[in-house]
Short mmCIF file of C-alpha atoms in Angstrom, two decimals:
data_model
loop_
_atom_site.label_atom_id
_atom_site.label_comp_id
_atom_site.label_asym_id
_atom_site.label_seq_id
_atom_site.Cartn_x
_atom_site.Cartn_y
_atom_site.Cartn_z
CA UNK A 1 0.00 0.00 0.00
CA UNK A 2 1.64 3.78 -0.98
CA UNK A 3 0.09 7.19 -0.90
CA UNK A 4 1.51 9.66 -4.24
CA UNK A 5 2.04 13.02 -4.01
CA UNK A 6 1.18 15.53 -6.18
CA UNK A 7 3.59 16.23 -8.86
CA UNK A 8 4.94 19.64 -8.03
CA UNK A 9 8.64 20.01 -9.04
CA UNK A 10 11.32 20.03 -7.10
CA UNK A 11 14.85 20.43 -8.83
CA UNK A 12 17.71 18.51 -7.61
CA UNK A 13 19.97 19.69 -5.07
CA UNK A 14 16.84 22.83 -5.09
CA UNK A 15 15.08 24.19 -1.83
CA UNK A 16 11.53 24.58 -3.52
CA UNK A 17 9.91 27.51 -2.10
CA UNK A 18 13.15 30.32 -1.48
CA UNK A 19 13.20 32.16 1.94
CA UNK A 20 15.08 35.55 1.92
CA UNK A 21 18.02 35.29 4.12
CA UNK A 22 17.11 36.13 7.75
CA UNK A 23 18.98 39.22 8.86
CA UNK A 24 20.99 38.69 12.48
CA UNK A 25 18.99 39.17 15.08
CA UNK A 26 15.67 39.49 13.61
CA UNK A 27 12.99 37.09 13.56
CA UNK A 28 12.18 35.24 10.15
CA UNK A 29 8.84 35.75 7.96
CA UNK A 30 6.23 33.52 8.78
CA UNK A 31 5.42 30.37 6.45
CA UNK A 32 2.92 28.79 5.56
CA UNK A 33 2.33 25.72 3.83
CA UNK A 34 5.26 25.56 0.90
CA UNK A 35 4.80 23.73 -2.54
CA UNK A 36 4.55 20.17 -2.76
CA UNK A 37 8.06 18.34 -3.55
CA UNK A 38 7.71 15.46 -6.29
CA UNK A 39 9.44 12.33 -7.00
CA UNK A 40 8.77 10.60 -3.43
CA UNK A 41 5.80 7.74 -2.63
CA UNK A 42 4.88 6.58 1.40
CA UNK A 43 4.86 3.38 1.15
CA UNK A 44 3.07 1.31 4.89
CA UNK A 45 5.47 -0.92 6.30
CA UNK A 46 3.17 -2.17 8.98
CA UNK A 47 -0.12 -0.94 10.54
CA UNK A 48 -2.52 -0.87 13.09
CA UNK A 49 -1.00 0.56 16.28
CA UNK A 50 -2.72 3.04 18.21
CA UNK A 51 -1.15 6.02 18.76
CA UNK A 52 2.67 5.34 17.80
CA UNK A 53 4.55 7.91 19.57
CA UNK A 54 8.52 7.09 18.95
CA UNK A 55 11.05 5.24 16.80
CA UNK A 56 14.74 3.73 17.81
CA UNK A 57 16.38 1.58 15.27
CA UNK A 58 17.92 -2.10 17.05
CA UNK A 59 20.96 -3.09 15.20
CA UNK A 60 19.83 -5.63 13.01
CA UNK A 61 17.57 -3.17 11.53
CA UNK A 62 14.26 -3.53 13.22
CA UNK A 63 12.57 -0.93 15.12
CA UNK A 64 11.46 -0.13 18.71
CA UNK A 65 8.79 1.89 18.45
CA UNK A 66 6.35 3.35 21.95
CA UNK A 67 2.94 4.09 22.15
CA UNK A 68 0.83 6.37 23.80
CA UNK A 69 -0.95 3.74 25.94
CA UNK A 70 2.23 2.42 27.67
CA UNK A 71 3.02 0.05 25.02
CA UNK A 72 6.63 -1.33 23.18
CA UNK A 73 6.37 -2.47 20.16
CA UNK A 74 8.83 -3.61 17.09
CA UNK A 75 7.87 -4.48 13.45
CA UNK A 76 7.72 -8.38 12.03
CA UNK A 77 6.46 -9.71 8.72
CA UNK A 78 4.96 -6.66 8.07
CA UNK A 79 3.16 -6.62 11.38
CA UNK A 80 3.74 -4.73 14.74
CA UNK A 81 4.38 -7.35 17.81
CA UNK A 82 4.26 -6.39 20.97
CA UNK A 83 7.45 -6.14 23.29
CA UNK A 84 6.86 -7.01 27.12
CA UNK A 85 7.95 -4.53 29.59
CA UNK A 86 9.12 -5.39 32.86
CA UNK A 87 8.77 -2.39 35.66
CA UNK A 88 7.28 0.13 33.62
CA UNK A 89 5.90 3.04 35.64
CA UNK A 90 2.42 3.69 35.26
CA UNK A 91 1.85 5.74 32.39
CA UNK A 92 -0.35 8.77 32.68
CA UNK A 93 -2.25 8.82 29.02
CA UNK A 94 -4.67 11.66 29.55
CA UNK A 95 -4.58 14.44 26.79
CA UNK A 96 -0.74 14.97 25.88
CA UNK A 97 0.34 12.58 28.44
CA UNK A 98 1.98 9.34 26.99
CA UNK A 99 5.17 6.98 26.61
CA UNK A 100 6.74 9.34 24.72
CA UNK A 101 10.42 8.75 23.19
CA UNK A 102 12.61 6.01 23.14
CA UNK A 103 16.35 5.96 22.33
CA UNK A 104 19.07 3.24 22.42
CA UNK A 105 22.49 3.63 24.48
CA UNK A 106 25.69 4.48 22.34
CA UNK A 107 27.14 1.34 23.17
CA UNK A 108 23.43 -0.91 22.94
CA UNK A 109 25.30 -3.06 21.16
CA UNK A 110 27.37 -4.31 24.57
CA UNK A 111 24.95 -3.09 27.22
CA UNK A 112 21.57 -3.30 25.98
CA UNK A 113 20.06 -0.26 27.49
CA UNK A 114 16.70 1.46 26.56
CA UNK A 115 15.82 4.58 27.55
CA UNK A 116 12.52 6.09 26.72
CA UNK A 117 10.58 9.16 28.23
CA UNK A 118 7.05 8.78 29.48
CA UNK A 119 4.29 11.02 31.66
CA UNK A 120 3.18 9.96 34.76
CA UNK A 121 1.09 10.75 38.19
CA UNK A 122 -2.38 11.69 37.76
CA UNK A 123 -4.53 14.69 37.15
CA UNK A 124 -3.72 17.07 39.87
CA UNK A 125 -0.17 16.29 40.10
CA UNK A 126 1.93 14.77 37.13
CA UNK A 127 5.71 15.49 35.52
CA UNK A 128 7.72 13.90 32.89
CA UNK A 129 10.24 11.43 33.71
CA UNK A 130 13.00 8.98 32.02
CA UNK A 131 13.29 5.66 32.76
CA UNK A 132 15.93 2.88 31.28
CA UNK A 133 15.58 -0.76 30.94
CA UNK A 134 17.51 -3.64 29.31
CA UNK A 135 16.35 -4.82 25.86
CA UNK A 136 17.41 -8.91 25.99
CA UNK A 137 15.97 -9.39 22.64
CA UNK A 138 12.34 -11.06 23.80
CA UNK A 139 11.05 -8.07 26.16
CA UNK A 140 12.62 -4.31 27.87
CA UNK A 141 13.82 -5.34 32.07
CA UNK A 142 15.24 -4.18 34.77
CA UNK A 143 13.32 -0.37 33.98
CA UNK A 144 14.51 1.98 36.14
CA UNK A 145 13.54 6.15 36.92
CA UNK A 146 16.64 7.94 36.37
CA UNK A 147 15.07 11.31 36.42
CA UNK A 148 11.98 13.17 37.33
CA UNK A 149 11.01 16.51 35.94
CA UNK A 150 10.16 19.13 38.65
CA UNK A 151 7.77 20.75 39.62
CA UNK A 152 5.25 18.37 39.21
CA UNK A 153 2.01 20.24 37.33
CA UNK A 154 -1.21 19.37 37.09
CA UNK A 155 -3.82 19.14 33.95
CA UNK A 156 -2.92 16.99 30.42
CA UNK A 157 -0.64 19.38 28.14
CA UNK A 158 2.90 19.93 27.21
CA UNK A 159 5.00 17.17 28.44
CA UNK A 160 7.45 17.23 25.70
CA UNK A 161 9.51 14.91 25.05
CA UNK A 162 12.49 13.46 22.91
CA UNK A 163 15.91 12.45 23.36
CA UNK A 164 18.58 13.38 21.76
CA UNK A 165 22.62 11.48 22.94
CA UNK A 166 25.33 14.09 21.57
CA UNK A 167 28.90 13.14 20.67
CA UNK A 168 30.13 13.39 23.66
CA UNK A 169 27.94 10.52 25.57
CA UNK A 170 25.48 13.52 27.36
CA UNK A 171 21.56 12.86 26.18
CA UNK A 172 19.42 15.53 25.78
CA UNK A 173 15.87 15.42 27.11
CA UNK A 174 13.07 18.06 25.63
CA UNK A 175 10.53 19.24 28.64
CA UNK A 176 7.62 21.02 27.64
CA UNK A 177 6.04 24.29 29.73
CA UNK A 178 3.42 22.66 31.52
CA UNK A 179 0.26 23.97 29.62
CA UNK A 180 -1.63 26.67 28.37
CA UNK A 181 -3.75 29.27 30.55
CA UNK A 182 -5.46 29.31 32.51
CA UNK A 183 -3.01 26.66 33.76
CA UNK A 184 -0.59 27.89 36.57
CA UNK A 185 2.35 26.20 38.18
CA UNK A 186 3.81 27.52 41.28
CA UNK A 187 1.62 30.28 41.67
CA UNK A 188 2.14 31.44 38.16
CA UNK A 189 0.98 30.83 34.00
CA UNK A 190 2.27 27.20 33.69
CA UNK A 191 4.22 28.82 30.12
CA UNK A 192 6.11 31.38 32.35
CA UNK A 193 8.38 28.55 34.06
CA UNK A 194 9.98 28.72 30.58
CA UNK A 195 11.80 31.58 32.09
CA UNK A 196 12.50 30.26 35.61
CA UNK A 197 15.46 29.41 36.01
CA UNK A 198 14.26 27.00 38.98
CA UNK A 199 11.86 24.98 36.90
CA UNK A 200 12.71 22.08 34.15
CA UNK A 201 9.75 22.61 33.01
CA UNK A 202 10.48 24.74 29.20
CA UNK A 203 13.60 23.68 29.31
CA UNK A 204 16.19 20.97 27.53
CA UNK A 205 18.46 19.02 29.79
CA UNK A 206 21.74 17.56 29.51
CA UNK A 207 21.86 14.50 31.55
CA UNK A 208 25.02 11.51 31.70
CA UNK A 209 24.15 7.97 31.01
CA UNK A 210 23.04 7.77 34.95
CA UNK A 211 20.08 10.75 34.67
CA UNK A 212 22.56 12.98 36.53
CA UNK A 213 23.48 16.43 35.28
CA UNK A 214 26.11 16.64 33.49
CA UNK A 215 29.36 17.75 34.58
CA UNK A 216 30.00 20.88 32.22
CA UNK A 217 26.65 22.09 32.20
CA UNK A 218 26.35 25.79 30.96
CA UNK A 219 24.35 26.85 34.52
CA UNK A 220 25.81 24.29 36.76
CA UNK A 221 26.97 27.29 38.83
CA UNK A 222 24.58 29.56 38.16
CA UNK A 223 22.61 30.86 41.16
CA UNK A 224 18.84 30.33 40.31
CA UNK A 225 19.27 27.47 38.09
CA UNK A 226 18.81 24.23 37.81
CA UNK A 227 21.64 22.06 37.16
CA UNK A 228 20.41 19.89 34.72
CA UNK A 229 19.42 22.94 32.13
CA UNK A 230 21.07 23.38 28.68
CA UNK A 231 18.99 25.65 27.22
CA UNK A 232 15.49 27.42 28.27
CA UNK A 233 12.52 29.76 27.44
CA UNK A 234 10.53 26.90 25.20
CA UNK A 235 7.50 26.08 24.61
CA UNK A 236 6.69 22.30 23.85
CA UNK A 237 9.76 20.47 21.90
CA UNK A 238 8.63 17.44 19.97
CA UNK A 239 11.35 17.25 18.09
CA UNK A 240 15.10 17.04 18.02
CA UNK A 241 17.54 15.90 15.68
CA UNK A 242 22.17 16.08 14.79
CA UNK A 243 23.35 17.35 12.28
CA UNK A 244 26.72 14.41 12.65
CA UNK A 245 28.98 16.55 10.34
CA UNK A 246 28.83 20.00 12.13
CA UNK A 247 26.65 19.22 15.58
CA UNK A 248 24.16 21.03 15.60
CA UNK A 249 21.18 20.36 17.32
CA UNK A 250 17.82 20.89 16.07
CA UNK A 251 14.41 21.46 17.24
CA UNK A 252 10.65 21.61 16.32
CA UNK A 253 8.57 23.04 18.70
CA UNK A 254 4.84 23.82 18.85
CA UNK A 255 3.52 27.86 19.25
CA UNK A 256 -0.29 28.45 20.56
CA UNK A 257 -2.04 29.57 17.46
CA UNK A 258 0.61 29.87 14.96
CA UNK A 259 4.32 30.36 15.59
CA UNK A 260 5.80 27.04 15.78
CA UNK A 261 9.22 27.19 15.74
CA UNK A 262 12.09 25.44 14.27
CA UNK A 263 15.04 26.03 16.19
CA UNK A 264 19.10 25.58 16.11
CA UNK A 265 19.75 25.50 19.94
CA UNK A 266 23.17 26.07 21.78
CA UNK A 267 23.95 25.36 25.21
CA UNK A 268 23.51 28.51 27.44
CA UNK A 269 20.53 29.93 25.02
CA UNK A 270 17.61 31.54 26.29
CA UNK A 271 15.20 30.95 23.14
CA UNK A 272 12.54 33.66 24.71
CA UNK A 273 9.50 32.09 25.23
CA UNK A 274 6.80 33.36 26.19
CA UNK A 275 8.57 37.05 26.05
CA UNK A 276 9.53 36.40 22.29
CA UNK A 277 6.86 34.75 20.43
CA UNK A 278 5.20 35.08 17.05
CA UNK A 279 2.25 32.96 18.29
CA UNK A 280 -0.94 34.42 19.73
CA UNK A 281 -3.56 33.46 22.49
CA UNK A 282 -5.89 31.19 21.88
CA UNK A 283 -8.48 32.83 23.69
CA UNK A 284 -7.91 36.48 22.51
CA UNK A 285 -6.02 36.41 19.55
CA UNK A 286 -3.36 38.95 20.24
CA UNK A 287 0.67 38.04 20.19
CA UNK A 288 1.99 36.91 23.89
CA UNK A 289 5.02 38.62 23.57
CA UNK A 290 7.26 40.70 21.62
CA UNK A 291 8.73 39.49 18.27
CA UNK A 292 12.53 40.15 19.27
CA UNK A 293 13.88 40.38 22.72
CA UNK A 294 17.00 40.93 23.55
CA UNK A 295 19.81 38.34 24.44
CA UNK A 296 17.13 35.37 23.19
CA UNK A 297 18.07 33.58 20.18
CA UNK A 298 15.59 33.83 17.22
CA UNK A 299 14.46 30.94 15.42
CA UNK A 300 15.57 29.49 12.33
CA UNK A 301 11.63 29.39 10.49
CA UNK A 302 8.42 29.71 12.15
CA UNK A 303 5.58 28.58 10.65
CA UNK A 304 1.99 30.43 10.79
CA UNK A 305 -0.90 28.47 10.77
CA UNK A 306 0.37 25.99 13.29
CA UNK A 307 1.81 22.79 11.64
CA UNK A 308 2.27 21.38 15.06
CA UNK A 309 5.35 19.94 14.60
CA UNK A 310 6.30 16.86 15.95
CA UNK A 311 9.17 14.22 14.93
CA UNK A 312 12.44 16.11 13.36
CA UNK A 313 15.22 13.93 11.66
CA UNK A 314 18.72 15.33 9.67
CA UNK A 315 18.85 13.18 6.67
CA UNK A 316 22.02 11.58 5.70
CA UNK A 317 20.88 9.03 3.15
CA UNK A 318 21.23 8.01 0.20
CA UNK A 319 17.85 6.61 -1.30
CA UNK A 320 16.86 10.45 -1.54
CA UNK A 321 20.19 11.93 -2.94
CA UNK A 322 19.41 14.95 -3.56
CA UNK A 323 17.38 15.67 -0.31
CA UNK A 324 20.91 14.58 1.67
CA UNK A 325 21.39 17.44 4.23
CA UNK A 326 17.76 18.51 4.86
CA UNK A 327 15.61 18.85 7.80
CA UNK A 328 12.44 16.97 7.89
CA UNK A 329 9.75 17.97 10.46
CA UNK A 330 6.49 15.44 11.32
CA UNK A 331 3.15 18.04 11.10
CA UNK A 332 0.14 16.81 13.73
CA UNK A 333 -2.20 19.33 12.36
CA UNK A 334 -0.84 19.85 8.88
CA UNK A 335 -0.66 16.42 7.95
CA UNK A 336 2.72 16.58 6.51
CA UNK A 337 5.89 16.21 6.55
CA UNK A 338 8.09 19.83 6.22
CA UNK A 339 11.47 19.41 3.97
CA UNK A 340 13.50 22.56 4.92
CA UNK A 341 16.71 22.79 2.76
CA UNK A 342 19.68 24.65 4.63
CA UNK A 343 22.79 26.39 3.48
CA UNK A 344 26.07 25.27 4.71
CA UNK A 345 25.56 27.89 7.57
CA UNK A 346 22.50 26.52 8.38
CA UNK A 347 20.34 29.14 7.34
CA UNK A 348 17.01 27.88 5.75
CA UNK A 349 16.95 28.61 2.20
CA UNK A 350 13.79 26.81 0.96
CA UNK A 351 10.93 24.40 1.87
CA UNK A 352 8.69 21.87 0.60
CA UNK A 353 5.93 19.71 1.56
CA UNK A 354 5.29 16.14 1.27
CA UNK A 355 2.19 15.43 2.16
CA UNK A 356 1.12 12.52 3.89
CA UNK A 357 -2.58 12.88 4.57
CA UNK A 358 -2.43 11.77 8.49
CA UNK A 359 -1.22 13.59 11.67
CA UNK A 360 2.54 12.65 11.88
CA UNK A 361 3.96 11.90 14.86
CA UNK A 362 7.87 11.03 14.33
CA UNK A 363 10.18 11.10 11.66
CA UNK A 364 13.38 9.24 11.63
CA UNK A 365 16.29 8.31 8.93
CA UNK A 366 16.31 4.10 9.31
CA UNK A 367 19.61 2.01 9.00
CA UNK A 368 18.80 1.67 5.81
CA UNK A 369 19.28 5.47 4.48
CA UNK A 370 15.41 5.91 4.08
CA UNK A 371 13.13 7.98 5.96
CA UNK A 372 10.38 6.81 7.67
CA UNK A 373 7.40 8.24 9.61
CA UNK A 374 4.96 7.20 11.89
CA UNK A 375 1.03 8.60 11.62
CA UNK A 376 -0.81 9.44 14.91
CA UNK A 377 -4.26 7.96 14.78
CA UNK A 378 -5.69 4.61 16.43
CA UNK A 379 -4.78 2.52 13.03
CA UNK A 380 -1.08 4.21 13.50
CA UNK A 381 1.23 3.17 11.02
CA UNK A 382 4.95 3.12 9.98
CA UNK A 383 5.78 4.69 6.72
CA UNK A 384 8.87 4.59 4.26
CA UNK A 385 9.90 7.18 2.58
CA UNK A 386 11.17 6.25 -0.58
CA UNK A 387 11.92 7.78 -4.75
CA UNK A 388 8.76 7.12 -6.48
CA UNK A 389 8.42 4.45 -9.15
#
């Protein structure tokens, strides 16, 4: 079974739609949908999984993939088969609450260790955590919590949350802002602990193999900070990809009405939100913040209306040649999947659209140099990527 796209051209090597180089320091144009690329087909691998949340490739080529419900799952004969889990926390599945991402250890190969974010607690009082477990090659053991978000929040929204390991052996852990008003945390809107310091909560963290911060942390010694922070001031990160040749790190994250962001983040960045925003509230309409603000770092693109962007992978492949070196977010609401072509700088310099026709959840390059997605509906399914026939 394979969905077409429509046969819009996109040249090879070519960024479709252009975007006028962003000046330093100033926040990029608004986009909205870009042109359709051609010469691509989604072809189902496997279906019939409710609400797949997250891919990790095993070495012999199979994936792990999570679901919402609290559920492992990997990919045979075309099928999905369940994985039994041994220790799992409870998963709290209300709203935006799910097991969320899953990632393998550098060195899986000779330890075996899982480790996969998930949301748990109940209504009134619930956080994101990350647990790890021991994949013998029949079911995940041995899970363990190596870290808990705080504070704790209460309500269904922003958890976050992908992982991300670095060169260096440090993972990287997306935490979302707790919610939306009238939600508060702490005494405060839930989306202001994106600028507290003393929160995780907005926040990416930097954690060693153990959950612990780690050692060379930009505000380890920081008064007012929590040790585990890397960077701060977002929203809701749902995705987060490596660029392997030059490091950096990028991220999708969702705006409120509009303004999704897509993001190259440093260590020691304050990306500004909810004081720099181009989204607006939901229940009036008008921007939350200011466009620019100074000493936050402006995104890369933001897109306006909302493609609620979820899933980000830096393809290195070589089924799609001439794609090698994009970006490739996962849309929930836009039902696609967001090529953005960047310079050697990495500036974005064009975008296209390959449309997919179902919320997308993740998208990750497989061992095989394709792409492949996963759709986020109760007949889920894993999707390939691949040059149409």
């Amino acid at each position: 079974m394979f969905f077409l796209v429509a046969p819009v051209p996109l040249h090879a090597g070519g960024g479709g739609a252009t975007t006028a180089p962003q000046q330093a320091g100033q926040p990029p144009e608004p986009a909205g949908p870009p042109p359709a690329a051609q010469g691509w087909r989604a072809v189902t691998v496997a279906e019939g999984l409710k609400k797949p949340w997250g891919i990790a490739w095993l070495p012999d080529g199979r994936p792990l993939l999570t679901a919402k419900g609290g559920t492992l799952h990997t990919v045979r004969d075309g099928r999905f088969e369940r994985i039994p889990t041994d220790g799992l926390p409870k998963v709290f599945t209300s709203g935006q609450g799910a097991l969320m991402d899953i990632a393998l250890h550098p060195q899986f190969a000779e330890n075996r260790r899982v480790y996969m974010t998930l949301s748990t607690g109940t209504r009134e009082a619930n956080h994101t955590i990350l647990v790890r477990g021991i994949f013998d090659g029949r079911k995940v053991g041995g899970i363990e919590t190596l870290f808990r978000v705080e504070p704790m929040k209460s309500g269904d929204e922003h958890f976050g949350s992908r992982l991300l390991w670095l060169p260096d052996g440090t993972l990287l852990m997306s935490i979302g802002d707790g919610g939306n008003p009238p939600r508060r945390v702490g005494g405060i809107l839930a989306r202001e602990q994106a600028q507290n310091g003393r929160s995780h909560l907005g926040a990416i963290l930097r954690l060693t193999e153990d959950g612990k911060a780690a050692p060379d942390n930009p505000f380890l010694s920081r008064d007012g900070f929590k040790p585990e922070i890397w960077s701060y001031g977002h929203r809701n990160i749902q995705g987060m990809t490596l660029d392997p040749e030059t490091g950096r790190v990028w991220v999708n994250e969702h705006g409120p009405k509009g303004g999704d962001e897509l993001n190259q983040v440093k260590g020691g960045e304050n990306h500004g939100w909810p004081l720099q925003t181009q989204g607006r509230d939901y229940r009036t309409g008008e921007l939350i913040g200011n466009l620019s603000v100074p000493g936050a770092a402006q995104p890369k693109a933001v897109w306006t209306p909302a493609h609620a962007p979820s899933g980000l992978a830096f393809y290195t492949g070589d089924r799609l040649p001439n794609w090698r070196g994009s970006l490739f977010s996962g849309g929930l609401v836009s039902k696609d999947i967001r090529r953005v072509a960047l310079d050697g700088d990495g500036n974005v310099i064009g975008q296209n659209r390959l449309y997919i026709a179902r919320r997308v959840r993740d998208v990750r390059q497989g061992p095989d140099g394709h792409l492949y997605a996963l759709t986020d509906e109760d007949n889920g399914r894993l999707l390939r990527i691949e040059p149409a026939q």
